[in-house]
Short mmCIF file of C-alpha atoms and ligand atoms in Angstrom, two decimals:
data_model
loop_
_atom_site.label_atom_id
_atom_site.label_comp_id
_atom_site.label_asym_id
_atom_site.label_seq_id
_atom_site.Cartn_x
_atom_site.Cartn_y
_atom_site.Cartn_z
CA MET Q 1 -19.52 9.32 14.48
CA LYS Q 2 -20.33 10.72 11.05
CA PHE Q 3 -18.14 12.43 8.47
CA THR Q 4 -20.19 15.58 9.12
CA ASP Q 5 -18.80 15.63 12.69
CA LEU Q 6 -15.26 16.12 11.39
CA SER Q 7 -15.44 19.73 10.14
CA LEU Q 8 -14.94 18.65 6.56
CA SER Q 9 -16.12 20.94 3.80
CA ALA Q 10 -19.54 20.48 2.21
CA ALA Q 11 -17.95 19.52 -1.11
CA LEU Q 12 -15.93 16.70 0.44
CA ILE Q 13 -18.94 15.47 2.44
CA LYS Q 14 -20.99 15.39 -0.72
CA GLU Q 15 -18.34 13.40 -2.54
CA LEU Q 16 -18.08 10.93 0.37
CA GLU Q 17 -21.83 10.45 0.13
CA ARG Q 18 -21.67 10.03 -3.62
CA GLN Q 19 -19.06 7.31 -3.20
CA ASN Q 20 -21.23 5.74 -0.53
CA TYR Q 21 -18.87 6.03 2.41
CA GLN Q 22 -21.11 5.67 5.46
CA GLN Q 23 -18.93 6.72 8.35
CA PRO Q 24 -15.29 7.47 9.10
CA THR Q 25 -13.09 4.59 10.21
CA ALA Q 26 -11.36 4.77 13.59
CA VAL Q 27 -8.12 6.12 12.16
CA GLN Q 28 -10.00 8.73 10.13
CA GLN Q 29 -11.92 9.87 13.23
CA ALA Q 30 -8.72 10.18 15.19
CA THR Q 31 -6.49 11.87 12.63
CA ILE Q 32 -8.68 14.17 10.50
CA PRO Q 33 -9.36 16.74 13.28
CA PRO Q 34 -5.71 17.22 14.36
CA ILE Q 35 -4.53 17.35 10.73
CA LEU Q 36 -7.12 20.03 10.01
CA GLU Q 37 -5.75 21.94 13.00
CA GLY Q 38 -2.34 21.87 11.37
CA LYS Q 39 -0.72 19.48 13.83
CA ASP Q 40 1.92 16.90 13.03
CA VAL Q 41 0.42 13.41 13.22
CA MET Q 42 1.84 9.95 13.44
CA ALA Q 43 -0.77 7.24 12.94
CA ILE Q 44 -0.37 3.52 13.27
CA ALA Q 45 -3.42 1.62 12.10
CA ARG Q 46 -3.85 -1.78 10.60
CA THR Q 47 -3.84 -2.50 6.88
CA GLY Q 48 -7.09 -1.70 5.13
CA SER Q 49 -8.27 0.71 7.82
CA GLY Q 50 -8.62 3.69 5.47
CA LYS Q 51 -5.39 5.58 6.07
CA THR Q 52 -5.35 7.12 2.58
CA LEU Q 53 -8.48 9.18 3.12
CA ALA Q 54 -7.35 9.95 6.66
CA TYR Q 55 -4.66 12.21 5.20
CA ALA Q 56 -6.13 12.92 1.76
CA LEU Q 57 -9.35 14.57 2.95
CA PRO Q 58 -7.78 17.15 5.30
CA LEU Q 59 -5.08 17.82 2.71
CA LEU Q 60 -7.67 18.67 0.08
CA GLN Q 61 -9.49 20.88 2.52
CA HIS Q 62 -6.34 22.66 3.68
CA LEU Q 63 -4.70 23.58 0.43
CA LYS Q 64 -5.71 26.55 -1.63
CA ILE Q 65 -5.09 26.87 -5.31
CA ASP Q 66 -1.91 28.75 -5.99
CA PRO Q 67 -1.83 29.64 -9.68
CA LEU Q 68 1.59 31.23 -9.30
CA SER Q 69 3.10 28.12 -7.83
CA ASN Q 70 5.54 27.61 -10.70
CA ARG Q 71 6.83 24.12 -9.96
CA GLU Q 72 6.49 24.56 -6.22
CA VAL Q 73 4.71 21.57 -4.71
CA GLN Q 74 2.30 22.41 -1.90
CA ALA Q 75 1.90 18.92 -0.50
CA LEU Q 76 4.28 16.03 -1.02
CA ILE Q 77 3.20 12.44 -0.43
CA MET Q 78 6.00 9.89 -0.43
CA VAL Q 79 5.24 6.22 -1.14
CA PRO Q 80 7.50 3.19 -1.61
CA THR Q 81 6.24 1.79 -4.92
CA ARG Q 82 5.07 2.98 -8.31
CA GLU Q 83 1.80 1.09 -8.08
CA LEU Q 84 1.02 2.74 -4.77
CA ALA Q 85 1.83 6.16 -6.21
CA VAL Q 86 -0.74 5.57 -8.93
CA GLN Q 87 -3.35 4.26 -6.48
CA VAL Q 88 -2.99 7.12 -4.00
CA SER Q 89 -3.06 9.79 -6.72
CA GLU Q 90 -6.22 8.25 -8.17
CA VAL Q 91 -7.98 8.46 -4.79
CA ILE Q 92 -6.97 12.09 -4.38
CA ILE Q 93 -7.88 13.04 -7.94
CA THR Q 94 -11.44 11.71 -7.57
CA PHE Q 95 -11.99 13.76 -4.45
CA SER Q 96 -10.24 16.78 -5.84
CA LYS Q 97 -12.58 16.85 -8.82
CA ALA Q 98 -15.44 17.39 -6.40
CA LEU Q 99 -13.94 20.68 -5.19
CA LYS Q 100 -15.01 23.97 -6.66
CA ASN Q 101 -11.40 24.70 -7.55
CA PRO Q 102 -9.82 21.32 -8.10
CA LEU Q 103 -6.26 21.02 -6.88
CA ILE Q 104 -3.84 19.56 -9.34
CA THR Q 105 -2.51 16.19 -8.29
CA ARG Q 106 0.25 14.28 -10.08
CA ALA Q 107 2.02 11.00 -9.52
CA VAL Q 108 5.69 10.61 -10.39
CA TYR Q 109 7.61 7.35 -10.23
CA GLY Q 110 10.45 5.59 -12.00
CA GLY Q 111 10.43 2.89 -14.64
CA VAL Q 112 8.76 5.13 -17.21
CA SER Q 113 10.08 8.00 -19.30
CA ILE Q 114 10.70 11.13 -17.26
CA ASN Q 115 9.78 13.67 -19.97
CA PRO Q 116 5.98 13.44 -19.83
CA GLN Q 117 6.19 13.74 -16.04
CA MET Q 118 8.47 16.76 -16.33
CA MET Q 119 6.06 18.52 -18.62
CA GLN Q 120 3.29 18.16 -16.05
CA MET Q 121 5.21 19.89 -13.31
CA ASN Q 122 4.55 23.52 -14.21
CA ARG Q 123 1.72 23.59 -11.79
CA VAL Q 124 1.24 20.90 -9.24
CA ASP Q 125 -0.47 21.28 -5.89
CA ILE Q 126 -0.22 17.74 -4.60
CA LEU Q 127 2.59 15.45 -5.69
CA VAL Q 128 2.62 11.71 -4.97
CA ALA Q 129 6.13 10.41 -5.52
CA THR Q 130 8.57 7.58 -5.08
CA PRO Q 131 11.94 8.88 -3.81
CA GLY Q 132 14.22 8.14 -6.77
CA ARG Q 133 12.11 9.84 -9.41
CA LEU Q 134 11.41 12.82 -7.18
CA LEU Q 135 15.15 13.40 -6.80
CA GLU Q 136 15.67 13.09 -10.56
CA LEU Q 137 12.97 15.69 -11.17
CA MET Q 138 14.46 18.01 -8.58
CA ASP Q 139 17.91 17.63 -10.11
CA LYS Q 140 16.44 18.73 -13.43
CA ASN Q 141 14.79 21.66 -11.71
CA ALA Q 142 11.44 20.40 -12.87
CA VAL Q 143 9.97 20.49 -9.41
CA LYS Q 144 10.73 22.32 -6.18
CA ILE Q 145 9.92 21.39 -2.62
CA ALA Q 146 11.49 24.28 -0.72
CA LYS Q 147 8.06 25.78 0.00
CA THR Q 148 6.17 22.56 0.58
CA LYS Q 149 3.66 22.97 3.39
CA ILE Q 150 2.65 19.39 4.05
CA LEU Q 151 4.71 16.21 3.92
CA VAL Q 152 3.04 12.80 4.11
CA LEU Q 153 4.97 9.58 4.48
CA ASP Q 154 2.64 6.73 3.59
CA GLU Q 155 4.01 3.34 4.66
CA ALA Q 156 6.20 5.51 6.87
CA ASP Q 157 8.32 2.75 8.36
CA LYS Q 158 9.21 1.57 4.88
CA MET Q 159 10.01 5.10 3.70
CA LEU Q 160 12.33 5.53 6.67
CA SER Q 161 13.96 2.13 6.41
CA LEU Q 162 17.56 1.61 5.39
CA GLY Q 163 16.60 0.85 1.78
CA PHE Q 164 15.35 4.41 1.24
CA LYS Q 165 17.64 6.18 3.69
CA VAL Q 166 20.05 7.85 1.30
CA GLU Q 167 17.29 9.16 -0.93
CA MET Q 168 14.98 10.18 1.89
CA ASP Q 169 17.74 12.04 3.69
CA GLN Q 170 18.30 14.16 0.60
CA ILE Q 171 14.60 14.84 0.21
CA LEU Q 172 14.04 15.69 3.88
CA HIS Q 173 17.04 17.97 3.71
CA ARG Q 174 15.53 19.97 0.87
CA LEU Q 175 12.16 20.44 2.49
CA PRO Q 176 11.59 23.50 4.65
CA THR Q 177 11.92 22.96 8.40
CA LYS Q 178 8.59 24.57 9.02
CA LYS Q 179 5.96 22.26 7.59
CA GLN Q 180 3.26 19.89 8.70
CA SER Q 181 4.46 16.28 8.73
CA LEU Q 182 2.11 13.32 8.65
CA LEU Q 183 3.32 9.75 9.07
CA PHE Q 184 1.06 6.79 8.37
CA SER Q 185 1.84 3.11 8.66
CA ALA Q 186 0.40 -0.24 9.66
CA THR Q 187 3.58 -1.31 11.36
CA LEU Q 188 5.85 0.62 13.62
CA SER Q 189 9.57 0.22 13.90
CA ASP Q 190 12.41 1.77 15.82
CA SER Q 191 13.22 4.04 12.92
CA VAL Q 192 9.74 5.56 13.18
CA GLU Q 193 10.27 6.20 16.89
CA LYS Q 194 13.51 7.93 16.10
CA ILE Q 195 12.08 10.00 13.28
CA LYS Q 196 9.25 11.03 15.55
CA ALA Q 197 11.88 12.77 17.59
CA ASP Q 198 13.79 14.12 14.59
CA LEU Q 199 11.03 15.00 12.15
CA LEU Q 200 7.85 15.61 14.10
CA HIS Q 201 7.06 18.51 16.40
CA ASP Q 202 4.52 18.26 19.13
CA ALA Q 203 2.98 15.40 17.24
CA VAL Q 204 -0.37 13.84 17.91
CA VAL Q 205 0.22 10.11 18.02
CA VAL Q 206 -2.70 7.95 17.01
CA GLU Q 207 -2.55 4.28 17.63
CA SER Q 208 -5.73 2.69 16.51
CA THR Q 209 -7.28 0.83 19.45
CA ILE Q 210 -7.03 -2.27 17.37
CA ALA Q 211 -3.46 -3.52 17.56
CA GLU Q 212 -1.27 -3.02 14.52
CA SER Q 213 -1.13 -6.72 13.81
CA ASP Q 214 -4.81 -7.27 14.40
CA VAL Q 215 -5.78 -9.25 11.41
CA SER Q 216 -8.81 -10.91 12.98
CA LEU Q 217 -10.90 -10.52 9.85
CA ILE Q 218 -8.39 -12.66 8.05
CA LYS Q 219 -8.49 -16.40 8.45
CA GLN Q 220 -4.87 -17.48 8.60
CA ILE Q 221 -4.02 -21.06 7.78
CA GLY Q 222 -0.87 -22.93 6.81
CA TYR Q 223 0.20 -26.17 5.15
CA ARG Q 224 3.43 -28.04 5.80
CA VAL Q 225 4.69 -29.17 2.43
CA THR Q 226 7.97 -29.97 0.72
CA ALA Q 227 9.32 -27.52 -1.84
CA GLU Q 228 8.73 -30.01 -4.67
CA LYS Q 229 5.05 -30.37 -3.81
CA LYS Q 230 4.28 -26.67 -3.43
CA GLY Q 231 3.28 -26.18 -7.07
CA VAL Q 232 0.78 -28.99 -7.18
CA LEU Q 233 -0.62 -28.06 -3.75
CA LEU Q 234 -1.06 -24.47 -4.94
CA ARG Q 235 -3.01 -25.58 -7.99
CA HIS Q 236 -5.09 -27.97 -5.93
CA LEU Q 237 -5.99 -25.21 -3.44
CA ILE Q 238 -6.97 -22.84 -6.25
CA GLU Q 239 -9.11 -25.42 -8.04
CA SER Q 240 -10.70 -27.15 -5.05
CA ASN Q 241 -11.68 -23.86 -3.42
CA ASP Q 242 -12.72 -22.42 -6.77
CA MET Q 243 -10.58 -19.35 -6.09
CA GLN Q 244 -11.36 -16.71 -8.70
CA GLN Q 245 -9.04 -14.02 -7.37
CA VAL Q 246 -5.88 -14.84 -5.49
CA LEU Q 247 -2.72 -12.87 -4.87
CA ILE Q 248 0.33 -15.13 -4.58
CA PHE Q 249 3.57 -13.98 -2.96
CA CYS Q 250 6.98 -15.44 -3.80
CA SER Q 251 10.37 -14.57 -2.43
CA SER Q 252 12.10 -13.84 -5.71
CA THR Q 253 11.50 -12.62 -9.23
CA TYR Q 254 12.68 -15.95 -10.55
CA GLN Q 255 10.26 -17.92 -8.42
CA ALA Q 256 7.36 -15.59 -9.26
CA GLU Q 257 7.98 -16.19 -12.98
CA HIS Q 258 8.25 -19.92 -12.44
CA VAL Q 259 5.02 -20.18 -10.42
CA ASN Q 260 3.23 -17.98 -12.95
CA ASP Q 261 4.38 -20.16 -15.89
CA LYS Q 262 3.27 -23.31 -14.13
CA LEU Q 263 -0.18 -21.94 -13.37
CA ASN Q 264 -0.71 -20.84 -16.95
CA SER Q 265 0.54 -24.11 -18.41
CA ASN Q 266 -1.97 -25.86 -16.18
CA GLY Q 267 -4.83 -23.76 -17.48
CA ILE Q 268 -5.10 -21.32 -14.56
CA LYS Q 269 -4.95 -17.82 -15.99
CA SER Q 270 -2.25 -15.92 -14.18
CA LYS Q 271 -0.02 -12.85 -14.47
CA ALA Q 272 3.23 -11.97 -12.72
CA ILE Q 273 4.41 -8.61 -11.41
CA HIS Q 274 7.92 -8.01 -10.13
CA GLY Q 275 10.77 -5.54 -10.29
CA LYS Q 276 12.16 -6.84 -13.57
CA LYS Q 277 8.96 -6.16 -15.49
CA ALA Q 278 8.38 -2.98 -17.45
CA GLN Q 279 6.27 -0.47 -15.54
CA SER Q 280 3.48 -0.35 -18.11
CA THR Q 281 3.23 -4.14 -17.96
CA ARG Q 282 3.17 -4.07 -14.16
CA GLN Q 283 0.33 -1.55 -14.04
CA GLY Q 284 -1.56 -3.33 -16.84
CA HIS Q 285 -1.43 -6.68 -15.06
CA LEU Q 286 -2.53 -5.12 -11.78
CA ASN Q 287 -5.49 -3.43 -13.48
CA ASP Q 288 -6.46 -6.68 -15.20
CA PHE Q 289 -6.30 -8.55 -11.94
CA LYS Q 290 -8.40 -5.95 -10.12
CA ASP Q 291 -11.02 -5.85 -12.85
CA PRO Q 292 -13.83 -8.20 -11.79
CA ASP Q 293 -14.76 -8.83 -15.43
CA ASN Q 294 -11.28 -9.99 -16.36
CA GLU Q 295 -10.42 -13.67 -16.42
CA VAL Q 296 -7.05 -13.30 -14.68
CA ARG Q 297 -7.45 -15.37 -11.53
CA CYS Q 298 -3.96 -15.23 -10.09
CA LEU Q 299 -1.45 -12.47 -9.65
CA VAL Q 300 1.97 -13.79 -8.70
CA THR Q 301 4.28 -11.23 -7.17
CA THR Q 302 7.07 -10.39 -4.76
CA ASP Q 303 7.03 -8.13 -1.70
CA LEU Q 304 6.87 -5.30 -4.21
CA LEU Q 305 3.08 -5.53 -3.94
CA ALA Q 306 3.00 -6.28 -0.21
CA ARG Q 307 2.50 -2.66 0.76
CA GLY Q 308 -0.55 -0.50 0.48
CA ILE Q 309 -2.16 -1.91 -2.66
CA ASP Q 310 -5.93 -1.91 -2.29
CA ILE Q 311 -7.82 -4.62 -4.15
CA GLU Q 312 -11.51 -4.48 -3.38
CA PHE Q 313 -12.90 -7.65 -1.81
CA LEU Q 314 -9.78 -9.70 -2.55
CA PRO Q 315 -10.73 -13.04 -0.97
CA TYR Q 316 -7.40 -14.88 -0.95
CA VAL Q 317 -3.71 -14.28 -0.37
CA ILE Q 318 -1.28 -17.18 -0.64
CA ASN Q 319 2.28 -17.07 0.64
CA TYR Q 320 3.98 -19.51 -1.70
CA GLU Q 321 7.12 -18.72 0.25
CA LEU Q 322 7.56 -16.86 3.51
CA PRO Q 323 8.57 -13.22 3.52
CA ARG Q 324 11.97 -12.52 5.03
CA SER Q 325 10.68 -9.77 7.30
CA PRO Q 326 7.96 -10.72 9.82
CA LYS Q 327 6.41 -7.30 9.23
CA ASP Q 328 5.96 -8.06 5.56
CA TYR Q 329 3.84 -11.05 6.52
CA ILE Q 330 1.33 -8.61 8.04
CA HIS Q 331 1.48 -6.33 5.00
CA ARG Q 332 1.09 -9.22 2.56
CA ILE Q 333 -1.93 -10.79 4.21
CA GLY Q 334 -3.38 -7.30 4.72
CA ARG Q 335 -4.12 -7.18 0.99
CA THR Q 336 -7.18 -9.26 1.89
CA GLY Q 337 -9.62 -8.56 4.74
CA ARG Q 338 -9.79 -4.85 3.90
CA ALA Q 339 -12.46 -2.35 4.92
CA GLU Q 340 -14.13 -4.88 7.23
CA ASN Q 341 -14.39 -7.57 4.56
CA PRO Q 342 -13.36 -11.12 5.41
CA GLY Q 343 -10.43 -12.85 3.74
CA THR Q 344 -8.26 -15.94 3.85
CA ALA Q 345 -4.48 -16.04 3.96
CA ILE Q 346 -2.80 -19.36 3.23
CA THR Q 347 0.89 -19.94 3.88
CA LEU Q 348 2.86 -22.85 2.42
CA VAL Q 349 5.72 -23.88 4.68
CA THR Q 350 8.60 -26.26 3.97
CA PRO Q 351 10.41 -27.97 6.85
CA GLU Q 352 13.29 -25.52 6.27
CA GLU Q 353 10.92 -22.57 6.70
CA ALA Q 354 9.31 -23.89 9.89
CA HIS Q 355 11.62 -22.02 12.22
CA HIS Q 356 11.11 -18.74 10.38
CA LEU Q 357 7.35 -19.23 10.54
CA ARG Q 358 7.61 -19.47 14.32
CA VAL Q 359 9.57 -16.21 14.35
CA ILE Q 360 6.90 -14.54 12.19
CA GLN Q 361 4.14 -15.69 14.53
CA LYS Q 362 6.00 -14.64 17.65
CA LYS Q 363 7.02 -11.21 16.37
CA ASN Q 364 3.50 -10.45 15.18
CA ASN Q 365 1.80 -12.13 18.10
CA ILE Q 366 -0.43 -14.18 15.83
CA LYS Q 367 -1.32 -17.82 15.39
CA ILE Q 368 -1.41 -19.51 12.01
CA TRP Q 369 -3.60 -22.57 12.04
CA MET Q 370 -1.77 -25.52 10.45
CA GLU Q 371 -4.04 -27.75 8.37
CA ASP Q 372 -3.40 -31.32 7.24
CA LEU Q 373 -2.45 -31.64 3.61
CA PRO Q 374 -5.52 -32.27 1.48
CA GLU Q 375 -5.54 -35.34 -0.73
CA TRP Q 376 -5.37 -34.78 -4.42
CA ASN Q 377 -5.08 -36.82 -7.56
CA SER Q 378 -2.00 -35.94 -9.47
P1 ADP J 1 -4.88 1.47 4.41
O1 ADP J 1 -4.03 2.50 3.75
O2 ADP J 1 -5.18 1.76 5.83
O3 ADP J 1 -4.35 0.07 4.24
P2 ADP J 1 -6.80 2.26 2.40
O4 ADP J 1 -6.74 3.71 2.61
O5 ADP J 1 -6.11 1.70 1.20
O6 ADP J 1 -6.30 1.47 3.70
O7 ADP J 1 -8.34 1.85 2.39
C1 ADP J 1 -8.74 0.50 2.32
C2 ADP J 1 -10.13 0.41 1.71
O8 ADP J 1 -11.10 0.94 2.62
C3 ADP J 1 -10.28 1.21 0.43
O9 ADP J 1 -10.94 0.44 -0.53
C4 ADP J 1 -11.11 2.40 0.83
O10 ADP J 1 -11.91 2.87 -0.23
C5 ADP J 1 -11.96 1.84 1.96
N1 ADP J 1 -12.38 2.86 2.91
C6 ADP J 1 -11.68 3.95 3.32
N2 ADP J 1 -12.39 4.68 4.21
C7 ADP J 1 -13.57 4.05 4.38
C8 ADP J 1 -14.74 4.32 5.15
N3 ADP J 1 -14.80 5.37 5.96
N4 ADP J 1 -15.76 3.45 5.08
C9 ADP J 1 -15.70 2.37 4.27
N5 ADP J 1 -14.62 2.06 3.50
C10 ADP J 1 -13.57 2.88 3.54
MG1 MG J 2 -2.31 2.62 2.75
#
């Protein structure tokens, strides 16, 4: 199937060609037509399968410029993290620029001053937002969602999880009942099933033929190692495999800082991103890490960056510690092996973590290949 088979406008097709997208991915093929028809859609498709464009393209085609909008958002896209808000808005803005009448897209998220964001809200067609900041802006009357036509929940299961429940309830409450709702996620949970009943009407459910936890493009290996030896093993793996770009996940802010310091003091250029860092620093480090010309080899982070972040051709993900939630294992390793590219995910496991690793494998129906510890000179 080609993009031209999907009833997309000539301007969008041209932009897809310009950006060298050859053909729609499975989830794009399945969701773009029903979204264009105005149907509610719930799509479950693996990480890196192109879900952003699956909703962004029909959205851009659907919406018409409304110069009188006066703080009324036409389409609202909810995402769990600030970095993802920036990423999604950037994708939409590039495509929007290709339209004859570009729609105005803004990203709003916490951790930065609210005033510049407020001043941008006079006219906004598409708003990408994290829940807390959206509520703040609504409380200040800077933005209104009572006439919103389309709601997208990216990383839907996360948006509907307990952690966001209070905020999301308020937001859902203030949206009109009559709207088109689109839910996208790589993992499905009971809360999504429930919301399907509560939030969606007559929804088209798309489950990509490839199972949600299909991560077959990703080579998954593990090493059994004591906590004390993890640091030196990590450095050995980076050096011996000549890893030039590796995303390293830790379970806490403290640990992420510690691992980052150790890497740098051993001459491996690294940056750390976690919830205690200033937002501008977080975004700066992420940009440096993504930039192929930059020397930053390692980005050490927490589950903050497990969801949705797209790093082109990222070859390696290392779990320095296991994620608490088995689902997050899938999201973490899904940062590599994107858009049909191969990748390697390495997990370091202490004897204490062995049981939890079994749970992760069982819940996700995957097998992590345990390797013998390499020998190194230390
Ligand atoms: P997901 O949200 O499903 O994890 P993304 O939307 O972030 O995935 O897309 C992952 C990567 O795939 C991005 O770099 C994106 O540009 C690329 N991509 C999206 N659609 C296509 C396509 N039709 N063909 C090739 N690459 C694509
Ligand atoms: Mg995504």
